[in-house]
CSV table of C-alpha atoms in Angstrom, one decimal:
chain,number,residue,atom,x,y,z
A,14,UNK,CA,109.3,98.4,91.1
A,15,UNK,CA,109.1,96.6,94.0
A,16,UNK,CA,108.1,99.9,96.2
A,17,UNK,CA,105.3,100.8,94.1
A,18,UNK,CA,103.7,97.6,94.2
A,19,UNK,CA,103.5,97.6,98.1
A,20,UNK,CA,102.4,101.4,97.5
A,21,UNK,CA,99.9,99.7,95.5
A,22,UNK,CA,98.3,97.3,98.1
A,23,UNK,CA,98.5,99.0,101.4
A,24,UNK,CA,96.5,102.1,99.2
A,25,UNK,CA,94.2,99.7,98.4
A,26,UNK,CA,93.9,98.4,101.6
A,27,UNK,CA,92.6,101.9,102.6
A,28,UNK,CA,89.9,101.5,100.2
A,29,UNK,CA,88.7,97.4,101.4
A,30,UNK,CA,89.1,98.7,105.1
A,31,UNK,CA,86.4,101.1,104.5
A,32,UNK,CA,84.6,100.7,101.0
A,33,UNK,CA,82.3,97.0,101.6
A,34,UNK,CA,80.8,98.2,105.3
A,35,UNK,CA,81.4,102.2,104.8
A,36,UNK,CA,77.2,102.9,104.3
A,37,UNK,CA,76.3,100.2,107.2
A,38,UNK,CA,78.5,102.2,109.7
A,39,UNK,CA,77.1,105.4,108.8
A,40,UNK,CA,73.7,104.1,109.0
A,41,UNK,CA,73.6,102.2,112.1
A,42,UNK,CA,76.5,104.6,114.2
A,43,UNK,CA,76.3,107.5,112.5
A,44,UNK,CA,72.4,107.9,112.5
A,45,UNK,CA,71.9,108.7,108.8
A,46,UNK,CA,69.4,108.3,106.4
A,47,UNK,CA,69.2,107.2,102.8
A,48,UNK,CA,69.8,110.4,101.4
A,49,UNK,CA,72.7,111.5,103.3
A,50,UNK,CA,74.3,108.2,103.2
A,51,UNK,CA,73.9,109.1,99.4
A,52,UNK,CA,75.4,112.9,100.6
A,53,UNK,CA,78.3,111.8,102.4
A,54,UNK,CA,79.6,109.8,99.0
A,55,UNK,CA,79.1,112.6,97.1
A,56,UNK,CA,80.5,115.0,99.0
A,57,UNK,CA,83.8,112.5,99.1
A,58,UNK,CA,84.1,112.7,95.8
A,59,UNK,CA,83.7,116.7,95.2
A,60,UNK,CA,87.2,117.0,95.5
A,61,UNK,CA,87.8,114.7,93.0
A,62,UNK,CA,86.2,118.2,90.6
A,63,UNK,CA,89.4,119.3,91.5
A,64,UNK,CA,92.1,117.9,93.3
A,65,UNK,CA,93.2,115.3,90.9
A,66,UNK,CA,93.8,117.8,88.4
A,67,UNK,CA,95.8,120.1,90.7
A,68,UNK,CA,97.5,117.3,92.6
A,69,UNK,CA,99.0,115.6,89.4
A,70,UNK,CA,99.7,119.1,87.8
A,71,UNK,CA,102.0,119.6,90.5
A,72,UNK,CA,103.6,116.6,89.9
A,73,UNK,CA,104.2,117.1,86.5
A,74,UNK,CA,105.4,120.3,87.5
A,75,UNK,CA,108.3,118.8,89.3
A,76,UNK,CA,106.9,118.7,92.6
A,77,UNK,CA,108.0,115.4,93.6
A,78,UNK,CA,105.3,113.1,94.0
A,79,UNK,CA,106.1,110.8,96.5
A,80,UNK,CA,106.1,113.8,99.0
A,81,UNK,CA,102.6,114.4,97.6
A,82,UNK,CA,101.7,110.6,98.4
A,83,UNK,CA,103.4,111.4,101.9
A,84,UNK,CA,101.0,114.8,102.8
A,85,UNK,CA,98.4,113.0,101.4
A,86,UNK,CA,97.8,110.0,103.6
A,87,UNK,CA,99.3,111.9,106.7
A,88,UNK,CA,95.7,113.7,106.3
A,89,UNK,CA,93.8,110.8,105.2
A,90,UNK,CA,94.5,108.8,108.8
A,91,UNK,CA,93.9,112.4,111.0
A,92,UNK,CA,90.5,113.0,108.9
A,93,UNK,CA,89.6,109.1,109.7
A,94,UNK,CA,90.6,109.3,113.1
A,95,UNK,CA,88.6,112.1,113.9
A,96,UNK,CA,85.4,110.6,111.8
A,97,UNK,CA,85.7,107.7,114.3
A,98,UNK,CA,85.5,109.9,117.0
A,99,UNK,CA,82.8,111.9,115.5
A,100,UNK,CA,79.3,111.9,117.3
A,101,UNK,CA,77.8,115.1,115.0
A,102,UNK,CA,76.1,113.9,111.1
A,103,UNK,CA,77.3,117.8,110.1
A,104,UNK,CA,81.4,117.0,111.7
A,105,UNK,CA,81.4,114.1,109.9
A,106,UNK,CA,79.7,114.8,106.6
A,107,UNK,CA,82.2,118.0,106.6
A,108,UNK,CA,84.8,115.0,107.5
A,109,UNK,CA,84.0,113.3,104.4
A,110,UNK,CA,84.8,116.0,102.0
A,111,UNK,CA,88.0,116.4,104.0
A,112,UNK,CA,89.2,112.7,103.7
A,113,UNK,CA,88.2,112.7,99.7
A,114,UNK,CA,90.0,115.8,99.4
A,115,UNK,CA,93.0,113.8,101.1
A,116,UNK,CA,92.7,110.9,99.3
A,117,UNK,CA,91.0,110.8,95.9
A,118,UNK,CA,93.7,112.3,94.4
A,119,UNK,CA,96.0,109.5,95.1
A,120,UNK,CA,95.3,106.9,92.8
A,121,UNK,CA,95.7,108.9,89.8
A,122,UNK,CA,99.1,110.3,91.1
A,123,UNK,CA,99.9,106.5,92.0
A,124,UNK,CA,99.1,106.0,88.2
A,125,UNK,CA,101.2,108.8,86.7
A,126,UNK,CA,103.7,108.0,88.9
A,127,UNK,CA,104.2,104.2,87.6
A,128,UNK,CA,103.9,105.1,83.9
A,129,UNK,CA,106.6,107.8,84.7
A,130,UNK,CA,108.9,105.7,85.9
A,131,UNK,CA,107.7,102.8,83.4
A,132,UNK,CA,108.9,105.3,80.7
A,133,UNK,CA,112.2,106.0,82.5
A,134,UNK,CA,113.1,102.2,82.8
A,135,UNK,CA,112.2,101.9,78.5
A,136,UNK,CA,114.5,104.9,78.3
A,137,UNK,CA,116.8,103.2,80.1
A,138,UNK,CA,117.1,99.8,78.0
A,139,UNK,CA,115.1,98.8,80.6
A,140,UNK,CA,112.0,96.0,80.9
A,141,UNK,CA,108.8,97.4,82.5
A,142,UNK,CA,106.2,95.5,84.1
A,143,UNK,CA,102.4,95.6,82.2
A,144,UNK,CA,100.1,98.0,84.6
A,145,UNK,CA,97.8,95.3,85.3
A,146,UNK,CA,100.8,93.1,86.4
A,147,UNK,CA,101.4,96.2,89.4
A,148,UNK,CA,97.7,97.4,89.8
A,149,UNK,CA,96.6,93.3,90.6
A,150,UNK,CA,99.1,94.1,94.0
A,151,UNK,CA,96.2,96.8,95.1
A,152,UNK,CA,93.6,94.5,94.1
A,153,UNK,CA,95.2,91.8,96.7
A,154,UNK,CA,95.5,94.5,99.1
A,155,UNK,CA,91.8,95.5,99.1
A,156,UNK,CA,91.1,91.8,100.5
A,157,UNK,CA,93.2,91.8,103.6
A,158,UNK,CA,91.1,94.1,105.6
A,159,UNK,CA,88.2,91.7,105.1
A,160,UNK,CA,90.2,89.3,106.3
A,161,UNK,CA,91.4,91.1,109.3
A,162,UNK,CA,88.3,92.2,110.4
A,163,UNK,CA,85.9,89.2,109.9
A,164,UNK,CA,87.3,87.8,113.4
A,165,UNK,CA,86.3,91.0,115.2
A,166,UNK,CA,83.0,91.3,113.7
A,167,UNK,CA,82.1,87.6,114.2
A,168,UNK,CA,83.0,88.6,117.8
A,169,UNK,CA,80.0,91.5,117.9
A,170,UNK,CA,82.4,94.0,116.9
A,171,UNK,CA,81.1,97.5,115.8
A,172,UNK,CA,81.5,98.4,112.0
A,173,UNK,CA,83.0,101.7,113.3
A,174,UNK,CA,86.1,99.0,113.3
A,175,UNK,CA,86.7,99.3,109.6
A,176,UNK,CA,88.0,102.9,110.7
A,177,UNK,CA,91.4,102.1,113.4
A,178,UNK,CA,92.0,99.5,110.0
A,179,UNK,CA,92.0,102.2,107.1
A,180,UNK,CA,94.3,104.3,109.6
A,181,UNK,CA,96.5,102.3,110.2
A,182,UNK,CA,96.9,100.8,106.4
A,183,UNK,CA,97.3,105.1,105.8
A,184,UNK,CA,100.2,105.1,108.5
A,185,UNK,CA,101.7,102.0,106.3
A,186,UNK,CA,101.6,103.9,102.9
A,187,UNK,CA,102.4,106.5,104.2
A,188,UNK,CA,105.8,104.9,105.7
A,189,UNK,CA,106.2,103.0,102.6
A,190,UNK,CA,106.3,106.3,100.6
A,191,UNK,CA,109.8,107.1,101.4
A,192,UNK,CA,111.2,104.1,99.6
A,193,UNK,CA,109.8,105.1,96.7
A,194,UNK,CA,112.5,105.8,94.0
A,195,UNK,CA,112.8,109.3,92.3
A,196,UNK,CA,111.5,109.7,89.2
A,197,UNK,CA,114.2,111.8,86.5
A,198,UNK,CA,112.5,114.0,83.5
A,199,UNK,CA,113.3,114.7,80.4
A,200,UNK,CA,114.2,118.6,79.6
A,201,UNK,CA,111.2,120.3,79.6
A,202,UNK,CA,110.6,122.3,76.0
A,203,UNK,CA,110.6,126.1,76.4
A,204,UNK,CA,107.6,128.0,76.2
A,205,UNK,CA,105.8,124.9,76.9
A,206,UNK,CA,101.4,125.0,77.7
A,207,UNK,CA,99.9,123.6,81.2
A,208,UNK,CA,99.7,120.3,81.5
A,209,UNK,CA,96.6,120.3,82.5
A,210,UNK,CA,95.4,121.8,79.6
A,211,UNK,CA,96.9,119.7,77.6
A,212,UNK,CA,95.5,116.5,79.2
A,213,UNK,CA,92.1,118.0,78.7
A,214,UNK,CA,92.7,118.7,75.3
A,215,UNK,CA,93.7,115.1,74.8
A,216,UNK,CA,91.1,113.4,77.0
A,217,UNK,CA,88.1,115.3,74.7
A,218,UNK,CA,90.2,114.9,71.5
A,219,UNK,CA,87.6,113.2,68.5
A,220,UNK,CA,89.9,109.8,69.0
A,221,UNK,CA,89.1,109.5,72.8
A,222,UNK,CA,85.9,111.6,73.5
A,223,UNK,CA,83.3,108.7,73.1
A,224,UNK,CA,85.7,106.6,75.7
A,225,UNK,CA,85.2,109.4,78.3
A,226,UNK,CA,81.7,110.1,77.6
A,227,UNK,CA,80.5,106.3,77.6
A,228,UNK,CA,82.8,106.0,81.1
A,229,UNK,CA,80.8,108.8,82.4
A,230,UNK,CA,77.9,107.2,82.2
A,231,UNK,CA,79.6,103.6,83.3
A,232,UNK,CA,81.1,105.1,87.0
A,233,UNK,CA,77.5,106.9,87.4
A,234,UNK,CA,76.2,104.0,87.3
A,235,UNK,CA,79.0,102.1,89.1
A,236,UNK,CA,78.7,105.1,92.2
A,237,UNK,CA,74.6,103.8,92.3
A,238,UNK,CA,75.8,100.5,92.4
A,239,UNK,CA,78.7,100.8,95.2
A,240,UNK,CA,76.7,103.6,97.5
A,241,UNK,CA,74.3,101.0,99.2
A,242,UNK,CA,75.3,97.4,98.6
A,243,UNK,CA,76.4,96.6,101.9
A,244,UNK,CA,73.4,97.8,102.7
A,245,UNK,CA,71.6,96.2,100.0
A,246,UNK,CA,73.0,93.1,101.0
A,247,UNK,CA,72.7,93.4,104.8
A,248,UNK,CA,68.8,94.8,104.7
A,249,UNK,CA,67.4,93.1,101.2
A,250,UNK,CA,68.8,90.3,101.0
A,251,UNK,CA,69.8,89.6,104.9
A,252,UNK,CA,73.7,88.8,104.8
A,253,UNK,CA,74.9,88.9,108.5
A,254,UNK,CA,77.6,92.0,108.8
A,255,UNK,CA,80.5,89.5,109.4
A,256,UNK,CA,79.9,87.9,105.7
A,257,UNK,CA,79.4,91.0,103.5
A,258,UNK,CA,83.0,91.8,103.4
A,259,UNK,CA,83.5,88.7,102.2
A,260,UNK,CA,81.1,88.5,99.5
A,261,UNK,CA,82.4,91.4,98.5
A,262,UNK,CA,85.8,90.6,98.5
A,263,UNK,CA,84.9,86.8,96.8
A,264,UNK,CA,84.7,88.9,93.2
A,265,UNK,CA,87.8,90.9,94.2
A,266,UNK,CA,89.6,87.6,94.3
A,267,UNK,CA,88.0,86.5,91.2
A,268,UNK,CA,89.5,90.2,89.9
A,269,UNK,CA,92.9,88.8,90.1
A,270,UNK,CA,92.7,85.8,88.1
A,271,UNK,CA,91.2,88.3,85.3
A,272,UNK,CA,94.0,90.7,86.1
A,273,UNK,CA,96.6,88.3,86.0
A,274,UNK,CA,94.9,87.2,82.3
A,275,UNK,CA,94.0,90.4,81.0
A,276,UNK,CA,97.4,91.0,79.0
A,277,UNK,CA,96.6,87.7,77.3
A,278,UNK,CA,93.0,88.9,76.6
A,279,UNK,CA,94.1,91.9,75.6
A,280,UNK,CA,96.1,90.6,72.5
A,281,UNK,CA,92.7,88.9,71.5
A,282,UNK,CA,90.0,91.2,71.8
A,283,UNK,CA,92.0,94.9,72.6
A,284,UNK,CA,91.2,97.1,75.3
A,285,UNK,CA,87.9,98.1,73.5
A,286,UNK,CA,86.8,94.5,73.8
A,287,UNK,CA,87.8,93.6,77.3
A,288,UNK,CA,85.8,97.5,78.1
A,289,UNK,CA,82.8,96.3,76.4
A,290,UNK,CA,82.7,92.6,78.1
A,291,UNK,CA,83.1,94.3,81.7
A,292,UNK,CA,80.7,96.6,81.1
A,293,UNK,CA,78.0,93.9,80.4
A,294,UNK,CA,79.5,92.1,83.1
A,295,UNK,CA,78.2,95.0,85.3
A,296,UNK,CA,74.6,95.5,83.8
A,297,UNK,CA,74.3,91.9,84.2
A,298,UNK,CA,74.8,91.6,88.2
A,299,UNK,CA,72.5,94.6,88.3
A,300,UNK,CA,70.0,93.2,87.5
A,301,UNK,CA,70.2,89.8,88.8
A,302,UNK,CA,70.5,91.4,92.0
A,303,UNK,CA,67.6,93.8,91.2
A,304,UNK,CA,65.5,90.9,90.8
A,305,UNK,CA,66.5,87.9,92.5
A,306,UNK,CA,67.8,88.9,96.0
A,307,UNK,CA,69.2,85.9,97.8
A,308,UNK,CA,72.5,85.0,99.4
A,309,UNK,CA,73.0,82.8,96.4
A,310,UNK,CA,72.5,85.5,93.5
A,311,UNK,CA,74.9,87.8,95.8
A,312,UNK,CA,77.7,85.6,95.4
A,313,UNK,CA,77.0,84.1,91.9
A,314,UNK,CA,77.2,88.4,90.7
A,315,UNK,CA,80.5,88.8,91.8
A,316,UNK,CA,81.5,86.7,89.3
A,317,UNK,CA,81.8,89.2,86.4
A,318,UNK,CA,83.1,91.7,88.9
A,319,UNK,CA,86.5,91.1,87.4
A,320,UNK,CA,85.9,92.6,83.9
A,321,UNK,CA,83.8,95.3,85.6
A,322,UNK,CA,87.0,96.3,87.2
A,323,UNK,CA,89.1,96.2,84.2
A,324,UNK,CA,86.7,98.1,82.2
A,325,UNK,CA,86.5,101.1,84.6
A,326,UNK,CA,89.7,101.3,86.9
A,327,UNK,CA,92.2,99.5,85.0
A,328,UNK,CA,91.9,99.6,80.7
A,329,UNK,CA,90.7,103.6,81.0
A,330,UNK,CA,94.1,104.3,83.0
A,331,UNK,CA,95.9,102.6,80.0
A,332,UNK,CA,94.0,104.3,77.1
A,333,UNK,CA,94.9,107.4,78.7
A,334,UNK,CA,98.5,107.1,79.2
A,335,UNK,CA,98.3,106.3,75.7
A,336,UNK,CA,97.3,110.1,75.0
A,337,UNK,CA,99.9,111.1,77.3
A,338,UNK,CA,103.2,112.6,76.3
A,339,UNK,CA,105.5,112.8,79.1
A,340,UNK,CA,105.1,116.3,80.0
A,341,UNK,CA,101.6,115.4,80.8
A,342,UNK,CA,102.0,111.8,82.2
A,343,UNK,CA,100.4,112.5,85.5
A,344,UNK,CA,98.2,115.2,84.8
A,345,UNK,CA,96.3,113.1,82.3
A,346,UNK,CA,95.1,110.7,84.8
A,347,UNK,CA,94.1,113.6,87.3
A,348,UNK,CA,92.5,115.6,84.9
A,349,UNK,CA,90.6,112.7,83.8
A,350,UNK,CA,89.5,112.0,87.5
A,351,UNK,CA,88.2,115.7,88.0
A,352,UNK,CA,86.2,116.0,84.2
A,353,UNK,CA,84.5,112.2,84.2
A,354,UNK,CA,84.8,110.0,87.3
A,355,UNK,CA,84.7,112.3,89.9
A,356,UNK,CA,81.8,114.5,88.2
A,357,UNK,CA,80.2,111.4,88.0
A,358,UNK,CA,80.8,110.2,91.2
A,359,UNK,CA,79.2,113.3,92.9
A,360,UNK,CA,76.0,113.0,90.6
A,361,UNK,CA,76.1,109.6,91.5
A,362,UNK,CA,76.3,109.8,95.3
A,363,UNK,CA,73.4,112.1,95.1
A,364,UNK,CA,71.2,110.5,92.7
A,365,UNK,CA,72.1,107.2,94.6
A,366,UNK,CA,70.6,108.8,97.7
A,367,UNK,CA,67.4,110.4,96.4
A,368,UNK,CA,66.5,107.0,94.4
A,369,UNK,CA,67.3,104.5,97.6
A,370,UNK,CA,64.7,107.6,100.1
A,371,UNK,CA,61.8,107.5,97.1
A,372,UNK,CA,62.5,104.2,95.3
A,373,UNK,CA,64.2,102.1,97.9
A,374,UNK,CA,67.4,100.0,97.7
A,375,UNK,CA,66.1,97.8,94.7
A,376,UNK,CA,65.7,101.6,92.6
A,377,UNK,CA,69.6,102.4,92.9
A,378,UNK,CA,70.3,98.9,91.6
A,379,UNK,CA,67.6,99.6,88.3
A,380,UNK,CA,69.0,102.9,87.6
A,381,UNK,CA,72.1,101.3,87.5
A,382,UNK,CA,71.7,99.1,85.5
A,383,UNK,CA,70.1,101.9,82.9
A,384,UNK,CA,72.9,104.0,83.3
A,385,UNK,CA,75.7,100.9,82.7
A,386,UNK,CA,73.2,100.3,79.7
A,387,UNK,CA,74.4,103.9,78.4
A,388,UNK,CA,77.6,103.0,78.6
A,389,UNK,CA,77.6,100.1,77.2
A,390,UNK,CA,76.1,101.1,73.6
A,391,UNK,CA,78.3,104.3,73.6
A,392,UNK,CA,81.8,101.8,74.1
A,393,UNK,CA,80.4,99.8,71.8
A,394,UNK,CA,79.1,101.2,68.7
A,395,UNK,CA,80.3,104.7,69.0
A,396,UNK,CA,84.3,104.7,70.5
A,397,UNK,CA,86.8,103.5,68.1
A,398,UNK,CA,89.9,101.9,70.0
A,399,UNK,CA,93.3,103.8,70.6
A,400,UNK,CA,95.7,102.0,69.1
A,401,UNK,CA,99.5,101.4,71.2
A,402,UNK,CA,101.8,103.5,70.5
A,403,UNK,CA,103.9,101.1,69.2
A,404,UNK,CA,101.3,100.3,66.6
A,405,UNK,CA,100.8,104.0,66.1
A,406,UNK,CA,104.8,103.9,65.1
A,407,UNK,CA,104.6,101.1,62.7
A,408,UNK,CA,101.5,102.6,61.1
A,409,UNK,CA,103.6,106.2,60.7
A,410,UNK,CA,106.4,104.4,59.2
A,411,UNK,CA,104.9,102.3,56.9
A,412,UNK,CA,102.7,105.2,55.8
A,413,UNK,CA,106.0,107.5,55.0
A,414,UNK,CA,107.2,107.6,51.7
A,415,UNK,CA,110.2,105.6,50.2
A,416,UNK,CA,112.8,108.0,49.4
């Protein structure tokens, strides 16, 4: 296990290199507006419709994954390099959808691919770490590049930086991919149907479709959220460049304390509960935000960023391996990336963009805050939890008849 968690936070390190300063490169190097800041998300994420999907249905068709992982980031640091060389808003908008179709696929395969080789190691008499005990490793990777690149900027560095960092965290993972272990399968049934179908089947099934309509409506609103806050925070509320990675990464850090706790939480309030507390979490700094734009309210809402991230990225990837059976382990959590996140995040680049051109920055934050609203009543009062499946196994046997 001790592969995947490095595979975990140099991935992730990817993301922090370019996710807190992403929109305020593009803006002040790449020349581009409101709207196709908001374009150059969404066309990231249009892979996402369909790459996930086909990526993880390879690997549950015994394609091995890790050369997958391999291929994957091998493109991801070309696609960045050449983005850093870019001078043309068409290259590197076409650059965009390139690098997404590179990379958004990964995390979901990162995903199957634990929870496959979680279930090996129970098959095996084996303990397993909890997910959130692996994912908090790409949580702590997501800070480093802050780290590592708030010398440079406090030196007058360009925000173009964030790019030679992302590439070489890509060169990294993509190293590191070769030490992770193989994954063995179970005999496949004859005559069995495409795990992709399957997984779709499941993830719209009456016990789980309120959780995937609710988190539509949650990562539209996160995509408003995430398009323009460096911006938000560099033009509204005046952070200098140097401390917005920071701030940034301040409720990243406070993310894995509430990582590190969820299992414990967990046993008190379920999934469903620690969902519906990150989900407020998120309308909340929305708002505040929204409304009260100061250095201080910037780094007071990162508080509750820590349940935010458990209820989107962390307790939906549970629930659904939950669903999953192991013929459809990794196709679950790609399939679930195409129909609901990444159809959101598309939308959501694109709305982003048209609210920040007619409404301004403050608009992106209010609609977001609506749409987490959404998302919040459907969790709440309309999705019943899915129970373990060891609790599903106690239920079945102590429903069965004495004979």
């Amino acid at each position: 296990m001790t592969a995947i968690r490095r595979q975990f936070f140099l991935s992730y390190a990817v993301i922090g290199s370019v996710m807190p300063l992403m929109t305020v490169f593009l803006r002040e190097q790449g020349g581009f507006d409101y709207f196709q800041i908001g374009l150059a998300m969404s066309l990231m994420s249009v892979p996402m419709l369909c790459s996930p999907a086909l990526i993880t249905l390879l690997a549950d068709r015994n394609l091995d994954p890790r050369r997958i992982l391999s291929a994957a980031y091998t493109c991801s640091a070309i696609v960045l390099t050449l983005i850093f060389f870019s001078g043309s808003i068409t290259l590197t908008l076409t650059l965009f959808v390139f690098h997404g179709l590179a990379f958004v696929a990964m995390l979901p395969l990162q995903d199957g691919y634990f929870f496959s080789l979680a279930e090996e190691s129970r098959r095996n008499g084996l303990a397993a770490p909890e997910y959130p005990l692996v994912r908090i490793w790409g949580t702590m990777g997501f800070i480093l590049p802050s780290l590592i690149l708030y010398i440079p900027l406090s030196q007058g560095a360009e925000p173009r930086m964030i790019l030679p960092c992302a590439i070489s965290f890509c060169i990294l993972s993509l190293l590191n991919s070769f030490t992770l272990k193989p994954v063995s399968r179970l005999p496949a049934a004859s005559g069995r149907r495409l795990p992709s179908r399957q997984a779709l089947i499941a993830i719209f099934a009456p016990n789980a479709r309120w959780l995937s309509i609710g988190l539509f409506f949650g990562y539209l609103a996160a995509a408003n959220y995430y398009a323009f806050i460096g911006n938000y925070l560099d033009e509204m509320v005046g952070v200098p460049k140097r401390y917005i990675g920071l701030i940034i990464n301040l409720g990243v850090l406070i993310e894995v304390g509430c990582t590190l706790i969820m299992p414990w939480v967990q046993r008190r309030i379920h999934l469903k509960g620690i969902m519906v507390l990150g989900l407020a979490c998120m309308v909340t700094r929305m708002v505040l935000l929204s409304f009260f734009p100061t250095p201080f309210t910037a780094v007071i809402s990162q508080i509750g960023h820590g349940f935010e991230v458990l209820a989107l990225y962390i307790g939906p990837v549970m629930f659904l391996n939950r669903l999953a059976d192991d013929e459809f382990r990794n196709s679950i959590q790609g399939v679930f990336t195409m129909a609901v996140s990444g159809s959101a995040r598309v939308l959501g680049g694109v709305s982003a963009g048209l609210m920040a051109t007619h409404f301004g920055l403050k608009g992106c934050l209010l609609l977001g805050a609506g749409l987490g609203a959404c998302a919040f009543v459907v969790i709440t009062f309309l999705f019943s939890r899915i129970p373990p499946r060891e609790e599903l196994g106690q239920i079945a046997v102590s429903s069965s008849p004495v004979t």
